[in-house]
Coordinates of C-alpha atoms in Angstrom, one line a residue:
Chain A
X1 CA 27.3 -0.6 -74.0
X2 CA 24.5 1.6 -75.6
X3 CA 25.2 4.9 -74.6
X4 CA 22.4 7.4 -73.7
X5 CA 22.4 11.0 -73.4
X6 CA 19.6 13.0 -71.9
X7 CA 19.0 17.0 -72.8
X8 CA 19.0 19.9 -71.3
X9 CA 20.5 18.6 -67.2
X10 CA 17.9 20.8 -66.0
X11 CA 15.3 22.5 -67.4
X12 CA 13.7 25.3 -65.8
X13 CA 10.2 25.9 -66.6
X14 CA 6.6 27.4 -65.4
X15 CA 3.4 26.0 -64.5
X16 CA 1.0 25.3 -67.8
X17 CA 4.3 25.5 -69.4
X18 CA 4.7 23.4 -72.5
X19 CA 8.5 20.7 -72.2
X20 CA 10.3 18.8 -74.2
X21 CA 13.7 16.4 -73.3
X22 CA 15.5 14.8 -75.2
X23 CA 17.4 11.5 -75.3
X24 CA 19.7 10.2 -77.5
X25 CA 21.3 6.4 -78.0
X26 CA 25.1 6.0 -79.2
X27 CA 23.4 3.6 -82.2
X28 CA 19.7 2.6 -83.3
X29 CA 17.5 1.2 -80.6
X30 CA 14.7 1.0 -82.9
X31 CA 11.4 2.2 -80.6
X32 CA 12.6 -0.1 -77.2
X33 CA 12.7 2.8 -75.0
X34 CA 11.5 3.7 -71.6
X35 CA 10.9 7.2 -70.0
X36 CA 10.5 7.0 -65.9
X37 CA 10.2 10.2 -63.3
X38 CA 11.6 10.0 -60.0
X39 CA 10.5 12.2 -57.4
X40 CA 12.6 12.8 -54.4
X41 CA 13.6 10.2 -51.6
X42 CA 11.7 7.8 -54.1
X43 CA 12.0 5.2 -56.8
X44 CA 11.5 5.9 -60.5
X45 CA 7.6 5.1 -61.5
X46 CA 7.5 4.2 -65.1
X47 CA 5.6 6.8 -68.1
X48 CA 6.2 5.5 -71.8
X49 CA 7.3 2.6 -73.1
X50 CA 7.9 1.5 -76.7
X51 CA 8.9 5.2 -76.8
X52 CA 5.5 6.3 -77.3
X53 CA 3.0 3.8 -75.3
X54 CA 1.7 5.6 -72.2
X55 CA 1.4 3.5 -69.1
X56 CA -2.0 3.2 -67.9
X57 CA -3.0 6.1 -65.5
X58 CA -0.1 8.3 -66.5
X59 CA -2.0 11.5 -67.6
X60 CA -2.0 12.1 -71.2
X61 CA -0.3 15.2 -71.6
X62 CA 2.9 13.2 -71.3
X63 CA 3.6 12.2 -74.5
X64 CA 6.9 10.3 -75.7
X65 CA 7.9 10.3 -79.5
X66 CA 10.9 8.9 -82.2
X67 CA 12.1 6.2 -83.2
X68 CA 16.4 5.0 -83.9
X69 CA 18.5 7.3 -82.0
X70 CA 16.5 10.2 -81.1
X71 CA 13.9 10.5 -79.0
X72 CA 11.5 13.1 -76.8
X73 CA 9.6 13.1 -73.9
X74 CA 6.4 15.9 -74.1
X75 CA 4.5 17.6 -71.1
X76 CA 2.0 20.2 -72.4
X77 CA 0.6 22.1 -69.6
X78 CA 3.4 21.3 -66.9
X79 CA 1.8 20.7 -63.3
X80 CA 2.7 21.6 -60.1
X81 CA 3.4 17.8 -59.7
X82 CA 5.2 17.5 -62.7
X83 CA 8.6 18.9 -60.9
X84 CA 10.5 15.9 -60.9
X85 CA 13.7 14.3 -62.8
X86 CA 13.0 12.4 -65.5
X87 CA 15.3 9.4 -67.5
X88 CA 15.3 7.7 -70.3
X89 CA 16.2 3.7 -70.4
X90 CA 17.0 1.9 -73.3
X91 CA 15.8 -2.2 -73.7
X92 CA 17.2 -2.6 -77.1
X93 CA 20.5 -4.7 -75.8
X94 CA 21.6 -5.6 -72.5
X95 CA 23.2 -4.1 -70.5
X96 CA 20.3 -2.1 -69.7
X97 CA 20.9 1.5 -70.0
X98 CA 20.1 4.8 -68.5
X99 CA 20.4 8.4 -69.5
X100 CA 21.9 11.0 -67.0
X101 CA 18.7 12.8 -66.1
X102 CA 16.8 15.6 -67.1
X103 CA 16.3 17.6 -63.6
X104 CA 12.7 19.6 -64.4
X105 CA 12.2 22.8 -61.4
X106 CA 10.1 25.7 -61.5
X107 CA 11.6 28.8 -63.2
Chain B
X1 CA -1.3 -5.7 -56.5
X2 CA 2.5 -6.4 -56.6
X3 CA 5.3 -4.7 -54.3
X4 CA 8.2 -5.4 -53.9
X5 CA 10.6 -4.5 -50.9
X6 CA 14.4 -4.8 -50.3
X7 CA 15.8 -5.5 -47.1
X8 CA 20.0 -5.9 -46.2
X9 CA 22.1 -3.5 -44.0
X10 CA 22.6 -0.1 -44.2
X11 CA 26.1 0.0 -43.8
X12 CA 28.8 -2.5 -45.3
X13 CA 32.8 -2.1 -44.3
X14 CA 35.0 -1.9 -48.0
X15 CA 36.1 -5.5 -49.3
X16 CA 33.2 -7.3 -47.7
X17 CA 30.1 -9.1 -49.3
X18 CA 26.6 -7.2 -49.8
X19 CA 23.5 -9.8 -49.4
X20 CA 20.5 -7.9 -50.8
X21 CA 17.3 -9.7 -50.6
X22 CA 13.6 -8.4 -52.5
X23 CA 10.2 -9.8 -51.2
X24 CA 7.9 -9.5 -53.1
X25 CA 3.8 -9.6 -53.8
X26 CA 0.9 -10.0 -56.5
X27 CA 3.2 -12.3 -58.7
X28 CA 4.8 -15.2 -59.1
X29 CA 8.8 -15.6 -60.5
X30 CA 6.9 -18.9 -62.3
X31 CA 4.7 -16.8 -64.3
X32 CA 6.8 -17.5 -67.7
X33 CA 7.8 -13.8 -68.9
X34 CA 7.9 -12.3 -65.1
X35 CA 11.5 -11.1 -64.0
X36 CA 12.9 -9.2 -61.5
X37 CA 15.8 -7.2 -61.1
X38 CA 18.2 -5.0 -59.6
X39 CA 19.0 -1.0 -60.0
X40 CA 21.0 1.0 -57.9
X41 CA 21.6 5.1 -58.0
X42 CA 24.4 6.5 -55.8
X43 CA 22.9 9.8 -54.4
X44 CA 22.6 12.9 -57.2
X45 CA 23.7 10.1 -59.9
X46 CA 21.3 8.2 -62.4
X47 CA 19.8 5.1 -62.0
X48 CA 22.4 2.0 -63.2
X49 CA 20.9 -1.5 -64.0
X50 CA 22.9 -4.3 -62.2
X51 CA 21.1 -7.8 -62.7
X52 CA 17.6 -9.5 -63.9
X53 CA 16.7 -13.2 -63.4
X54 CA 13.6 -14.8 -65.0
X55 CA 11.0 -17.3 -64.1
X56 CA 13.0 -19.9 -66.6
X57 CA 16.6 -19.7 -64.6
X58 CA 17.9 -17.5 -67.3
X59 CA 19.9 -14.4 -65.8
X60 CA 21.8 -11.3 -67.1
X61 CA 24.4 -9.4 -65.7
X62 CA 26.1 -5.7 -66.2
X63 CA 29.2 -6.5 -68.0
X64 CA 30.8 -4.0 -65.7
X65 CA 30.2 -5.7 -62.7
X66 CA 29.5 -9.1 -63.7
X67 CA 32.6 -10.6 -61.4
X68 CA 30.9 -9.3 -58.3
X69 CA 27.8 -10.3 -58.8
X70 CA 25.0 -13.1 -58.0
X71 CA 21.3 -13.0 -58.3
X72 CA 19.0 -15.9 -57.4
X73 CA 15.1 -16.4 -56.6
X74 CA 13.6 -18.4 -54.4
X75 CA 10.1 -19.2 -55.6
X76 CA 8.8 -20.9 -53.1
X77 CA 9.2 -18.2 -50.7
X78 CA 8.7 -15.1 -53.2
X79 CA 12.2 -13.7 -52.9
X80 CA 15.4 -12.5 -54.9
X81 CA 18.8 -12.4 -53.7
X82 CA 21.7 -10.2 -55.2
X83 CA 25.2 -10.2 -53.8
X84 CA 27.7 -8.4 -54.8
X85 CA 31.3 -8.8 -53.4
X86 CA 34.2 -6.9 -52.4
X87 CA 32.3 -3.8 -51.5
X88 CA 34.0 -0.4 -52.0
X89 CA 33.3 3.0 -51.5
X90 CA 31.9 3.6 -54.8
X91 CA 28.9 1.1 -54.4
X92 CA 27.6 3.6 -52.1
X93 CA 23.7 3.8 -53.4
X94 CA 20.5 2.9 -53.5
X95 CA 19.5 -0.2 -54.3
X96 CA 16.2 -1.2 -55.7
X97 CA 14.7 -4.3 -57.2
X98 CA 12.2 -3.9 -59.6
X99 CA 9.0 -6.0 -61.5
X100 CA 9.7 -7.0 -65.3
X101 CA 6.1 -7.5 -66.9
X102 CA 5.8 -10.7 -68.0
X103 CA 6.2 -10.6 -71.6
X104 CA 9.0 -11.7 -73.8
X105 CA 10.0 -8.3 -75.7
X106 CA 10.4 -6.3 -72.9
X107 CA 12.7 -5.0 -70.6
X108 CA 11.7 -2.2 -68.7
X109 CA 10.8 -2.9 -64.8
X110 CA 6.8 -1.4 -64.6
X111 CA 7.0 -1.4 -60.9
X112 CA 9.5 -0.8 -58.4
X113 CA 10.9 -1.0 -54.5
X114 CA 11.0 2.0 -52.5
X115 CA 14.6 1.2 -52.1
X116 CA 17.7 0.4 -49.1
X117 CA 20.2 2.5 -49.0
X118 CA 23.8 1.0 -48.9
X119 CA 26.7 2.9 -47.2
X120 CA 30.0 1.5 -47.5
X121 CA 32.2 2.7 -45.1
X122 CA 34.6 1.6 -42.7

């Protein structure tokens, strides 16, 4: 199985900040990576696919980058609605695997 | 508009079999490329992919749970059913079904159901 490791596990930030979340794969997944946002009590919502392609309707302050084994999710000008938990998911190979999550909380 | 909704028991006893149904609308599981997957999430933990079934009846399972899982579809009813045998307390989680877009090269889930919490307890 491909292991996905996210860091940090928790991130404290303020509205207006720029934050970066890292996701590392245990082997190359090319660019087959998705990012999800999850709020308490809700299902995950898809933000980014193929490492850097923003889903329709996702604000442009979100961006993704990376390839191979290292990927980042960046949120510019953090908004109150962005405080949530973020997960990466590789889809290069079965079994599909998720990272452990990064909780973005208010500083 | 695509929607998915999970249904099934909220509590099961250890060793019992769990049967969950995903009822969806807004797409057809006979459309080439389309799939429906199941993902679970224990309280406070990350999601874990369980299984997926495709328009052509192809399916894939998590290797660690393969012996306990079965996924089937009823295209006429717009439903996908997941069964998991020999339930244990570690299987307590919110179970989600989700839509895989009609593409032949992507294996993520663009729309998810609201989830259903299943507790395993005697």
